[in-house]
Amino acid sequence: MRHFTALSVFFALLLAQLAFPSVAFAAGGFSGPVVASIPVEFILFAAVLFFIAFVHVNTMVTAVTGAIIISAYKILFSPFSEGTGISGLAAHFGHEWVILGNLLALLLGFALLAKHFERSEIPAVLPNYMPDDWKGGFVLLVLVFVISSFLDNIAAAMIGGAVAHSVFRGKVHIGYLAAIVAASNAGGSGSVVGDTTTTMMWIAGVAPSEVFEAYIAATVALLITAIPASLQQHAYSPITKDASQGVRVDWTRVAIVAFILIAAICANLLLNLKFNDLADAFPFLGLAVWVAILVSAPLRRPDWNELPGALRGSIFLLSLVWCASMMPVEKLPEASWVSALSLGFVSAVFDNIPLTALALKQGGFDWGFLAYAVGFGGSMIWFGSSAGVALSNMYPEAKSVTRWLKHGWHVALAYVVGFFVLLTVWHWQPGSQLRGAVQQAHEAKTAAVQGESTAPQAGMISSTQ
């Protein structure tokens, strides 16, 4: 009934827009209503996040309903960045659908990959090669960090979750789940192929060396969160000391996992190095993963039963990403280490992909600081990153903001300490000046300010001659 009501409201608003287009957009420069200088879109999105975090209702239904309501509001009362009304909605979807398609394909594909990995029996034999005490959990988090440096952080988190499920006999502490997400996001923050946000920077013209500095903060953050999380897990459910007798590794499934990962890495590299202009034309990264899954299916049948649950979690994430993409955040604070630090906290509740896109348009950031902030910052809440959403699909008990914050307290601490270690060791150094209209305007503004500051000096010189 609630679904029907929301959809009815949505289509009623669409009809109203068709019948009375001037109601919403009487003036070409109208930017939408505000309340206390805050655009209404932000208030609606905050309400959606509040219900997800603190009201015990179906999170997927809440996210989808919020996306429908915000879309209808934008059509009627506030323009999209690409235009107004239904045509603006269509243009906006045309701009965002590749990101949404890649996320959907990766979330579903990596759910099958994680199941392949789990059924390969490698997680079952790992206890033979890992320390028996809390250091075993620590080693696993380091492995997740390393895997995420060359593979998408979603896959790294899900592989880590699959291994944890096996070695901890299905009892994984929420603090440790938060640490798995943090390790995957930290590992991807300093690599242009390890996270969607750093790949976006690479495409925009940021050199790989400019984000590598993020590993200074990420390594510190990993240590700060991995040690207490491993102790939490050891007290909750110690690692299996020895593998079960008679367990044999299914090397065919191992090869399938490697094949899917290599397909994803190769597609990522080819798009960014050779076919940059096609990266925004079609979700080729997700397509590459699914081609690899289907090609390898005759060797070992994927566990298709995993898809319904993964799909529900994916719809939830895509709804939040869609909501975030419609926010009127055309202007960010002046680029500085303070604004970068703040973006890390914002990314815990606001998708980091549009935040990164806006920062790239603005320019003036130290890209290593930004990569760490928007990457690791999303770990502080379970839906703050796609890796957190994907892992929460495997462990539904993690879908609680209060429990995540209570037991994963070390993640927020690690974020702040890691950031200030980077600031102390490396210092804030604005990186590459990127092409684009907003960046050009920023440069023009800087030049104007510099011109005003030098004008009095010039006047003094001329007066003395």
Short mmCIF file of C-alpha atoms in Angstrom, two decimals:
data_model
loop_
_atom_site.label_atom_id
_atom_site.label_comp_id
_atom_site.label_asym_id
_atom_site.label_seq_id
_atom_site.Cartn_x
_atom_site.Cartn_y
_atom_site.Cartn_z
CA MET A 1 0.00 0.00 0.00
CA ARG A 2 2.82 2.40 0.84
CA HIS A 3 4.51 1.61 -2.48
CA PHE A 4 1.29 2.32 -4.35
CA THR A 5 0.76 5.61 -2.52
CA ALA A 6 4.28 6.84 -3.24
CA LEU A 7 4.05 5.91 -6.90
CA SER A 8 0.63 7.55 -7.18
CA VAL A 9 2.00 10.80 -5.77
CA PHE A 10 4.95 10.62 -8.16
CA PHE A 11 2.80 10.19 -11.27
CA ALA A 12 0.35 12.84 -10.11
CA LEU A 13 3.23 15.29 -9.86
CA LEU A 14 4.41 14.28 -13.31
CA LEU A 15 0.97 15.07 -14.74
CA ALA A 16 0.95 18.39 -12.92
CA GLN A 17 4.32 19.25 -14.45
CA LEU A 18 3.02 18.41 -17.93
CA ALA A 19 -0.13 20.45 -17.42
CA PHE A 20 1.37 23.45 -15.63
CA PRO A 21 5.09 23.68 -16.46
CA SER A 22 5.22 27.38 -15.59
CA VAL A 23 4.26 26.69 -11.97
CA ALA A 24 7.66 25.21 -11.27
CA PHE A 25 9.84 27.35 -13.50
CA ALA A 26 8.53 30.83 -14.06
CA ALA A 27 12.02 32.28 -14.23
CA GLY A 28 14.95 30.80 -16.07
CA GLY A 29 17.42 31.29 -13.22
CA PHE A 30 15.21 29.89 -10.47
CA SER A 31 17.21 27.51 -8.28
CA GLY A 32 14.50 26.12 -6.06
CA PRO A 33 13.03 26.92 -2.63
CA VAL A 34 15.19 27.17 0.47
CA VAL A 35 14.47 27.01 4.20
CA ALA A 36 16.86 29.01 6.40
CA SER A 37 19.24 29.21 3.40
CA ILE A 38 19.17 25.40 3.07
CA PRO A 39 17.82 23.99 -0.23
CA VAL A 40 14.75 21.82 0.39
CA GLU A 41 16.45 18.92 -1.43
CA PHE A 42 18.98 18.65 1.40
CA ILE A 43 16.19 18.59 3.97
CA LEU A 44 14.37 15.80 2.11
CA PHE A 45 17.57 13.78 1.75
CA ALA A 46 18.39 14.28 5.42
CA ALA A 47 14.92 12.98 6.29
CA VAL A 48 15.53 9.86 4.19
CA LEU A 49 18.87 9.23 5.92
CA PHE A 50 17.29 9.82 9.34
CA PHE A 51 14.59 7.21 8.69
CA ILE A 52 17.20 4.73 7.44
CA ALA A 53 19.43 5.30 10.44
CA PHE A 54 17.02 5.55 13.34
CA VAL A 55 13.52 4.38 12.36
CA HIS A 56 12.95 0.64 12.25
CA VAL A 57 11.39 0.34 8.81
CA ASN A 58 12.45 -1.46 5.65
CA THR A 59 15.60 0.40 4.55
CA MET A 60 15.20 -0.47 0.87
CA VAL A 61 11.60 0.77 0.79
CA THR A 62 12.64 3.95 2.60
CA ALA A 63 15.45 4.65 0.13
CA VAL A 64 13.29 3.95 -2.94
CA THR A 65 10.40 6.07 -1.61
CA GLY A 66 12.82 8.89 -0.85
CA ALA A 67 14.25 8.71 -4.37
CA ILE A 68 10.75 8.91 -5.86
CA ILE A 69 9.72 11.87 -3.70
CA ILE A 70 12.94 13.84 -4.33
CA SER A 71 12.70 13.16 -8.07
CA ALA A 72 9.12 14.43 -8.15
CA TYR A 73 10.10 17.50 -6.11
CA LYS A 74 12.94 18.30 -8.51
CA ILE A 75 10.62 17.97 -11.51
CA LEU A 76 8.09 20.39 -10.05
CA PHE A 77 9.99 22.92 -8.00
CA SER A 78 13.77 22.86 -8.46
CA PRO A 79 15.85 22.36 -11.62
CA PHE A 80 18.35 19.61 -12.23
CA SER A 81 21.85 20.70 -13.17
CA GLU A 82 21.10 19.54 -16.73
CA GLY A 83 17.74 21.29 -17.10
CA THR A 84 14.22 21.60 -15.73
CA GLY A 85 11.16 19.40 -15.52
CA ILE A 86 10.84 15.99 -17.11
CA SER A 87 13.41 16.81 -19.79
CA GLY A 88 15.85 17.73 -17.02
CA LEU A 89 15.16 14.42 -15.30
CA ALA A 90 15.82 12.54 -18.53
CA ALA A 91 19.03 14.47 -19.15
CA HIS A 92 20.17 13.89 -15.58
CA PHE A 93 19.54 10.15 -15.85
CA GLY A 94 21.46 10.14 -19.12
CA HIS A 95 24.39 11.64 -17.23
CA GLU A 96 24.21 9.25 -14.27
CA TRP A 97 23.11 5.93 -15.73
CA VAL A 98 26.62 4.62 -16.47
CA ILE A 99 27.68 5.03 -12.83
CA LEU A 100 24.45 3.43 -11.65
CA GLY A 101 24.81 0.58 -14.16
CA ASN A 102 28.40 -0.13 -13.15
CA LEU A 103 27.48 -0.16 -9.46
CA LEU A 104 24.56 -2.53 -10.03
CA ALA A 105 26.62 -4.92 -12.15
CA LEU A 106 29.56 -4.89 -9.74
CA LEU A 107 27.45 -5.40 -6.62
CA LEU A 108 25.63 -8.37 -8.15
CA GLY A 109 28.71 -9.80 -9.85
CA PHE A 110 30.93 -9.59 -6.79
CA ALA A 111 28.23 -11.27 -4.70
CA LEU A 112 28.61 -14.31 -7.00
CA LEU A 113 32.41 -13.94 -6.93
CA ALA A 114 32.47 -13.95 -3.13
CA LYS A 115 30.38 -17.14 -3.13
CA HIS A 116 32.77 -18.78 -5.61
CA PHE A 117 35.63 -17.86 -3.31
CA GLU A 118 33.85 -19.17 -0.23
CA ARG A 119 33.04 -22.49 -1.94
CA SER A 120 36.61 -22.87 -3.21
CA GLU A 121 37.45 -23.98 0.37
CA ILE A 122 40.36 -21.55 0.57
CA PRO A 123 38.72 -19.80 3.56
CA ALA A 124 38.40 -23.22 5.22
CA VAL A 125 42.13 -23.96 4.94
CA LEU A 126 43.33 -20.47 5.84
CA PRO A 127 43.40 -21.23 9.60
CA ASN A 128 46.38 -23.49 8.90
CA TYR A 129 48.36 -20.43 7.75
CA MET A 130 47.04 -17.69 10.04
CA PRO A 131 47.96 -16.94 13.68
CA ASP A 132 45.64 -18.60 16.17
CA ASP A 133 44.99 -15.59 18.40
CA TRP A 134 43.77 -12.03 17.69
CA LYS A 135 46.66 -11.54 15.27
CA GLY A 136 44.84 -13.85 12.82
CA GLY A 137 42.05 -11.29 12.49
CA PHE A 138 44.67 -8.56 12.12
CA VAL A 139 46.39 -10.43 9.25
CA LEU A 140 43.04 -10.81 7.47
CA LEU A 141 42.41 -7.06 7.61
CA VAL A 142 45.88 -6.40 6.18
CA LEU A 143 45.09 -8.82 3.33
CA VAL A 144 41.85 -6.94 2.60
CA PHE A 145 43.86 -3.68 2.52
CA VAL A 146 46.35 -5.14 0.02
CA ILE A 147 43.68 -6.70 -2.22
CA SER A 148 41.81 -3.40 -2.41
CA SER A 149 44.90 -1.60 -3.71
CA PHE A 150 44.63 -3.32 -7.08
CA LEU A 151 40.97 -4.38 -7.08
CA ASP A 152 37.73 -2.54 -6.50
CA ASN A 153 37.06 -2.10 -2.79
CA ILE A 154 33.64 -3.76 -3.10
CA ALA A 155 35.23 -7.06 -4.10
CA ALA A 156 37.92 -6.74 -1.42
CA ALA A 157 35.31 -6.20 1.31
CA MET A 158 33.17 -9.13 0.15
CA ILE A 159 36.16 -11.46 -0.09
CA GLY A 160 37.16 -10.38 3.41
CA GLY A 161 33.62 -11.01 4.61
CA ALA A 162 33.58 -14.48 3.05
CA VAL A 163 36.88 -15.41 4.70
CA ALA A 164 35.74 -14.01 8.06
CA HIS A 165 32.52 -16.04 7.89
CA SER A 166 34.56 -19.21 7.52
CA VAL A 167 37.43 -18.65 9.95
CA PHE A 168 35.19 -17.21 12.69
CA ARG A 169 32.50 -19.90 12.25
CA GLY A 170 29.84 -17.47 11.07
CA LYS A 171 30.06 -15.22 14.17
CA VAL A 172 31.58 -11.90 13.09
CA HIS A 173 31.54 -8.91 15.44
CA ILE A 174 30.07 -5.68 14.05
CA GLY A 175 33.22 -3.82 15.08
CA TYR A 176 35.21 -6.25 12.94
CA LEU A 177 32.78 -5.83 10.01
CA ALA A 178 33.35 -2.07 10.23
CA ALA A 179 37.08 -2.72 10.19
CA ILE A 180 36.78 -4.88 7.04
CA VAL A 181 35.00 -2.00 5.28
CA ALA A 182 37.59 0.46 6.60
CA ALA A 183 40.48 -1.75 5.42
CA SER A 184 38.97 -2.07 1.93
CA ASN A 185 38.38 1.68 1.64
CA ALA A 186 41.83 2.50 3.03
CA GLY A 187 43.53 0.14 0.60
CA GLY A 188 41.82 1.72 -2.39
CA SER A 189 42.40 5.33 -1.37
CA GLY A 190 45.97 5.60 -2.67
CA SER A 191 45.48 3.69 -5.92
CA VAL A 192 43.77 4.96 -9.06
CA VAL A 193 42.47 1.44 -9.76
CA GLY A 194 41.41 0.68 -6.18
CA ASP A 195 38.35 2.88 -5.80
CA THR A 196 35.76 4.56 -8.04
CA THR A 197 36.62 7.99 -6.61
CA THR A 198 40.36 7.71 -7.33
CA THR A 199 39.60 6.36 -10.81
CA MET A 200 37.44 9.45 -11.39
CA MET A 201 40.41 11.61 -10.39
CA TRP A 202 42.65 9.73 -12.80
CA ILE A 203 40.18 10.22 -15.66
CA ALA A 204 39.97 13.94 -14.86
CA GLY A 205 43.75 14.34 -15.23
CA VAL A 206 45.13 13.72 -11.73
CA ALA A 207 48.39 11.77 -11.93
CA PRO A 208 48.51 8.42 -10.05
CA SER A 209 51.44 9.75 -8.00
CA GLU A 210 49.24 12.56 -6.66
CA VAL A 211 46.93 10.18 -4.79
CA PHE A 212 49.64 7.77 -3.63
CA GLU A 213 50.35 9.98 -0.61
CA ALA A 214 46.96 8.90 0.77
CA TYR A 215 48.63 5.65 1.86
CA ILE A 216 50.42 7.57 4.62
CA ALA A 217 47.10 8.30 6.28
CA ALA A 218 45.53 5.02 5.20
CA THR A 219 48.29 2.89 6.75
CA VAL A 220 48.02 4.72 10.06
CA ALA A 221 44.23 4.40 9.97
CA LEU A 222 44.46 0.68 9.22
CA LEU A 223 46.64 0.06 12.28
CA ILE A 224 44.40 2.12 14.56
CA THR A 225 41.21 0.31 13.54
CA ALA A 226 42.64 -3.19 12.90
CA ILE A 227 44.10 -3.80 16.36
CA PRO A 228 41.03 -3.02 18.51
CA ALA A 229 38.72 -4.65 15.94
CA SER A 230 40.79 -7.85 16.00
CA LEU A 231 40.67 -7.87 19.79
CA GLN A 232 36.88 -7.37 19.66
CA GLN A 233 36.54 -10.30 17.27
CA HIS A 234 38.84 -12.56 19.30
CA ALA A 235 36.75 -11.96 22.43
CA TYR A 236 33.51 -12.52 20.49
CA SER A 237 34.46 -15.59 18.45
CA PRO A 238 38.13 -16.68 18.24
CA ILE A 239 39.60 -17.76 14.93
CA THR A 240 39.44 -21.45 14.01
CA LYS A 241 42.76 -22.90 15.09
CA ASP A 242 43.01 -25.63 12.46
CA ALA A 243 41.22 -26.43 9.24
CA SER A 244 38.78 -29.31 9.17
CA GLN A 245 40.22 -32.65 8.18
CA GLY A 246 39.76 -33.71 4.58
CA VAL A 247 39.14 -30.21 3.19
CA ARG A 248 40.38 -29.91 -0.40
CA VAL A 249 40.76 -26.68 -2.32
CA ASP A 250 38.66 -26.44 -5.47
CA TRP A 251 41.28 -24.92 -7.76
CA THR A 252 38.78 -24.53 -10.59
CA ARG A 253 36.78 -22.09 -8.50
CA VAL A 254 40.01 -20.33 -7.53
CA ALA A 255 40.80 -19.95 -11.22
CA ILE A 256 37.30 -18.59 -11.87
CA VAL A 257 37.72 -15.99 -9.11
CA ALA A 258 41.10 -14.97 -10.59
CA PHE A 259 39.60 -14.82 -14.08
CA ILE A 260 36.77 -12.52 -12.96
CA LEU A 261 39.17 -10.26 -11.05
CA ILE A 262 41.59 -10.06 -13.99
CA ALA A 263 38.69 -9.19 -16.31
CA ALA A 264 37.68 -6.33 -14.00
CA ILE A 265 41.26 -5.03 -13.66
CA CYS A 266 41.94 -5.21 -17.41
CA ALA A 267 38.67 -3.47 -18.27
CA ASN A 268 39.45 -0.75 -15.74
CA LEU A 269 42.95 -0.19 -17.11
CA LEU A 270 41.87 -0.27 -20.77
CA LEU A 271 39.11 2.24 -20.21
CA ASN A 272 41.37 4.67 -18.38
CA LEU A 273 44.48 4.29 -20.52
CA LYS A 274 43.18 3.64 -24.04
CA PHE A 275 39.46 4.42 -24.26
CA ASN A 276 38.90 7.34 -21.94
CA ASP A 277 36.18 8.80 -24.13
CA LEU A 278 34.11 5.61 -23.80
CA ALA A 279 34.22 5.39 -20.02
CA ASP A 280 31.09 7.54 -19.67
CA ALA A 281 29.26 5.97 -22.60
CA PHE A 282 28.45 2.52 -21.22
CA PRO A 283 29.02 0.51 -18.00
CA PHE A 284 31.86 -1.51 -19.54
CA LEU A 285 33.44 -2.38 -16.18
CA GLY A 286 30.31 -4.12 -14.95
CA LEU A 287 29.86 -5.74 -18.36
CA ALA A 288 33.38 -7.20 -18.22
CA VAL A 289 32.66 -8.79 -14.84
CA TRP A 290 29.44 -10.38 -16.08
CA VAL A 291 30.99 -11.64 -19.31
CA ALA A 292 33.67 -13.36 -17.20
CA ILE A 293 31.00 -14.85 -14.92
CA LEU A 294 28.95 -16.23 -17.82
CA VAL A 295 31.98 -17.53 -19.74
CA SER A 296 33.18 -19.45 -16.68
CA ALA A 297 29.71 -20.71 -15.70
CA PRO A 298 30.04 -24.07 -17.56
CA LEU A 299 33.05 -24.92 -15.37
CA ARG A 300 31.35 -24.19 -12.04
CA ARG A 301 27.75 -23.04 -11.77
CA PRO A 302 27.45 -19.69 -9.95
CA ASP A 303 25.21 -19.65 -6.89
CA TRP A 304 22.34 -17.75 -8.52
CA ASN A 305 20.40 -17.91 -5.23
CA GLU A 306 22.65 -15.12 -3.98
CA LEU A 307 21.22 -12.63 -6.47
CA PRO A 308 17.83 -11.79 -4.87
CA GLY A 309 19.42 -10.68 -1.60
CA ALA A 310 22.20 -8.84 -3.40
CA LEU A 311 19.65 -7.13 -5.63
CA ARG A 312 17.73 -5.75 -2.64
CA GLY A 313 20.90 -4.27 -1.20
CA SER A 314 21.88 -2.92 -4.61
CA ILE A 315 18.54 -1.16 -5.08
CA PHE A 316 19.02 0.45 -1.68
CA LEU A 317 22.48 1.76 -2.59
CA LEU A 318 21.46 2.92 -6.07
CA SER A 319 18.50 4.81 -4.60
CA LEU A 320 20.81 6.70 -2.25
CA VAL A 321 23.31 7.41 -5.04
CA TRP A 322 20.45 8.71 -7.19
CA CYS A 323 19.22 10.94 -4.36
CA ALA A 324 22.72 12.28 -3.80
CA SER A 325 23.20 13.05 -7.48
CA MET A 326 20.15 15.37 -7.42
CA MET A 327 21.41 17.56 -4.58
CA PRO A 328 22.14 21.19 -5.60
CA VAL A 329 25.72 21.21 -4.36
CA GLU A 330 27.23 23.32 -7.12
CA LYS A 331 29.36 25.29 -4.66
CA LEU A 332 31.74 23.74 -2.14
CA PRO A 333 33.71 25.61 0.52
CA GLU A 334 37.07 27.00 -0.56
CA ALA A 335 39.46 24.11 -1.17
CA SER A 336 41.62 23.59 1.93
CA TRP A 337 42.63 20.84 4.31
CA VAL A 338 39.73 21.86 6.57
CA SER A 339 37.18 21.38 3.77
CA ALA A 340 38.81 18.07 2.81
CA LEU A 341 38.58 16.86 6.42
CA SER A 342 34.92 17.91 6.50
CA LEU A 343 34.18 16.07 3.26
CA GLY A 344 35.31 12.86 4.94
CA PHE A 345 32.57 13.19 7.55
CA VAL A 346 30.03 14.22 4.92
CA SER A 347 30.88 11.15 2.82
CA ALA A 348 29.76 8.91 5.71
CA VAL A 349 26.16 9.88 4.89
CA PHE A 350 26.44 11.45 1.44
CA ASP A 351 27.65 9.37 -1.48
CA ASN A 352 31.32 10.07 -2.24
CA ILE A 353 30.97 9.85 -6.03
CA PRO A 354 29.11 13.17 -6.52
CA LEU A 355 31.28 14.74 -3.80
CA THR A 356 34.39 13.77 -5.74
CA ALA A 357 32.93 15.04 -9.01
CA LEU A 358 32.16 18.42 -7.42
CA ALA A 359 35.63 18.67 -5.90
CA LEU A 360 37.17 17.94 -9.30
CA LYS A 361 35.07 20.69 -10.88
CA GLN A 362 36.08 23.15 -8.17
CA GLY A 363 39.80 22.35 -8.23
CA GLY A 364 42.46 23.53 -5.81
CA PHE A 365 42.54 20.36 -3.69
CA ASP A 366 45.47 18.24 -2.65
CA TRP A 367 44.19 15.09 -4.36
CA GLY A 368 45.84 12.67 -1.95
CA PHE A 369 44.06 14.31 1.00
CA LEU A 370 40.77 14.27 -0.90
CA ALA A 371 41.19 10.61 -1.94
CA TYR A 372 41.75 9.55 1.67
CA ALA A 373 38.92 11.73 3.02
CA VAL A 374 36.14 10.66 0.65
CA GLY A 375 37.43 7.08 0.53
CA PHE A 376 38.03 6.20 4.17
CA GLY A 377 35.46 8.66 5.53
CA GLY A 378 32.59 6.57 4.18
CA SER A 379 33.59 3.72 6.49
CA MET A 380 32.23 5.52 9.53
CA ILE A 381 28.61 4.46 8.75
CA TRP A 382 27.54 1.21 7.10
CA PHE A 383 25.83 2.87 4.12
CA GLY A 384 28.56 5.51 3.68
CA SER A 385 30.33 3.46 1.00
CA SER A 386 29.38 0.82 -1.54
CA ALA A 387 31.76 -1.59 0.21
CA GLY A 388 29.80 -1.15 3.44
CA VAL A 389 26.48 -1.76 1.71
CA ALA A 390 27.81 -4.84 -0.06
CA LEU A 391 29.20 -6.33 3.17
CA SER A 392 25.98 -5.53 5.03
CA ASN A 393 24.11 -7.61 2.46
CA MET A 394 26.17 -10.57 3.70
CA TYR A 395 25.67 -9.60 7.36
CA PRO A 396 22.22 -7.96 7.76
CA GLU A 397 22.80 -7.42 11.48
CA ALA A 398 25.29 -4.68 10.51
CA LYS A 399 22.50 -2.48 9.11
CA SER A 400 22.25 -0.38 12.25
CA VAL A 401 23.87 3.04 12.51
CA THR A 402 23.87 3.04 16.30
CA ARG A 403 25.48 -0.41 16.58
CA TRP A 404 27.99 0.44 13.82
CA LEU A 405 29.03 3.65 15.59
CA LYS A 406 29.09 2.02 19.03
CA HIS A 407 31.18 -1.02 18.12
CA GLY A 408 33.10 0.56 15.22
CA TRP A 409 34.18 3.63 17.21
CA HIS A 410 37.78 2.99 16.18
CA VAL A 411 37.00 3.81 12.53
CA ALA A 412 36.14 7.47 13.23
CA LEU A 413 39.17 7.77 15.50
CA ALA A 414 41.39 6.21 12.83
CA TYR A 415 40.06 8.64 10.20
CA VAL A 416 40.92 11.74 12.22
CA VAL A 417 44.34 10.53 13.39
CA GLY A 418 45.31 9.33 9.91
CA PHE A 419 44.31 12.66 8.37
CA PHE A 420 46.39 14.72 10.80
CA VAL A 421 49.39 12.42 10.45
CA LEU A 422 49.24 13.02 6.69
CA LEU A 423 48.88 16.77 7.27
CA THR A 424 51.93 16.76 9.57
CA VAL A 425 54.16 14.55 7.43
CA TRP A 426 53.20 15.66 3.92
CA HIS A 427 51.53 19.06 4.35
CA TRP A 428 48.73 20.41 2.18
CA GLN A 429 49.92 20.90 -1.41
CA PRO A 430 47.23 21.68 -4.04
CA GLY A 431 47.65 19.33 -6.98
CA SER A 432 47.01 19.44 -10.72
CA GLN A 433 44.84 22.25 -12.02
CA LEU A 434 42.19 20.47 -14.06
CA ARG A 435 40.40 21.56 -17.20
CA GLY A 436 36.76 22.64 -17.07
CA ALA A 437 34.53 25.69 -16.89
CA VAL A 438 34.36 25.77 -13.11
CA GLN A 439 38.10 25.40 -12.77
CA GLN A 440 38.69 28.17 -15.29
CA ALA A 441 36.38 30.42 -13.30
CA HIS A 442 38.29 29.52 -10.15
CA GLU A 443 41.58 30.42 -11.82
CA ALA A 444 40.12 33.69 -13.11
CA LYS A 445 38.92 34.56 -9.63
CA THR A 446 42.38 33.83 -8.20
CA ALA A 447 44.01 35.96 -10.88
CA ALA A 448 41.59 38.81 -10.14
CA VAL A 449 42.38 38.69 -6.43
CA GLN A 450 46.09 38.65 -7.15
CA GLY A 451 45.64 41.57 -9.52
CA GLU A 452 43.84 43.60 -6.87
CA SER A 453 46.57 42.86 -4.35
CA THR A 454 49.34 43.99 -6.73
CA ALA A 455 47.52 47.10 -8.00
CA PRO A 456 48.33 49.30 -4.96
CA GLN A 457 51.97 48.29 -5.20
CA ALA A 458 52.03 49.29 -8.86
CA GLY A 459 50.45 52.64 -7.98
CA MET A 460 53.09 53.27 -5.35
CA ILE A 461 55.85 52.50 -7.82
CA SER A 462 54.43 54.80 -10.49
CA SER A 463 53.97 57.62 -7.98
CA THR A 464 57.58 57.49 -6.96
CA GLN A 465 58.86 57.71 -10.51
#
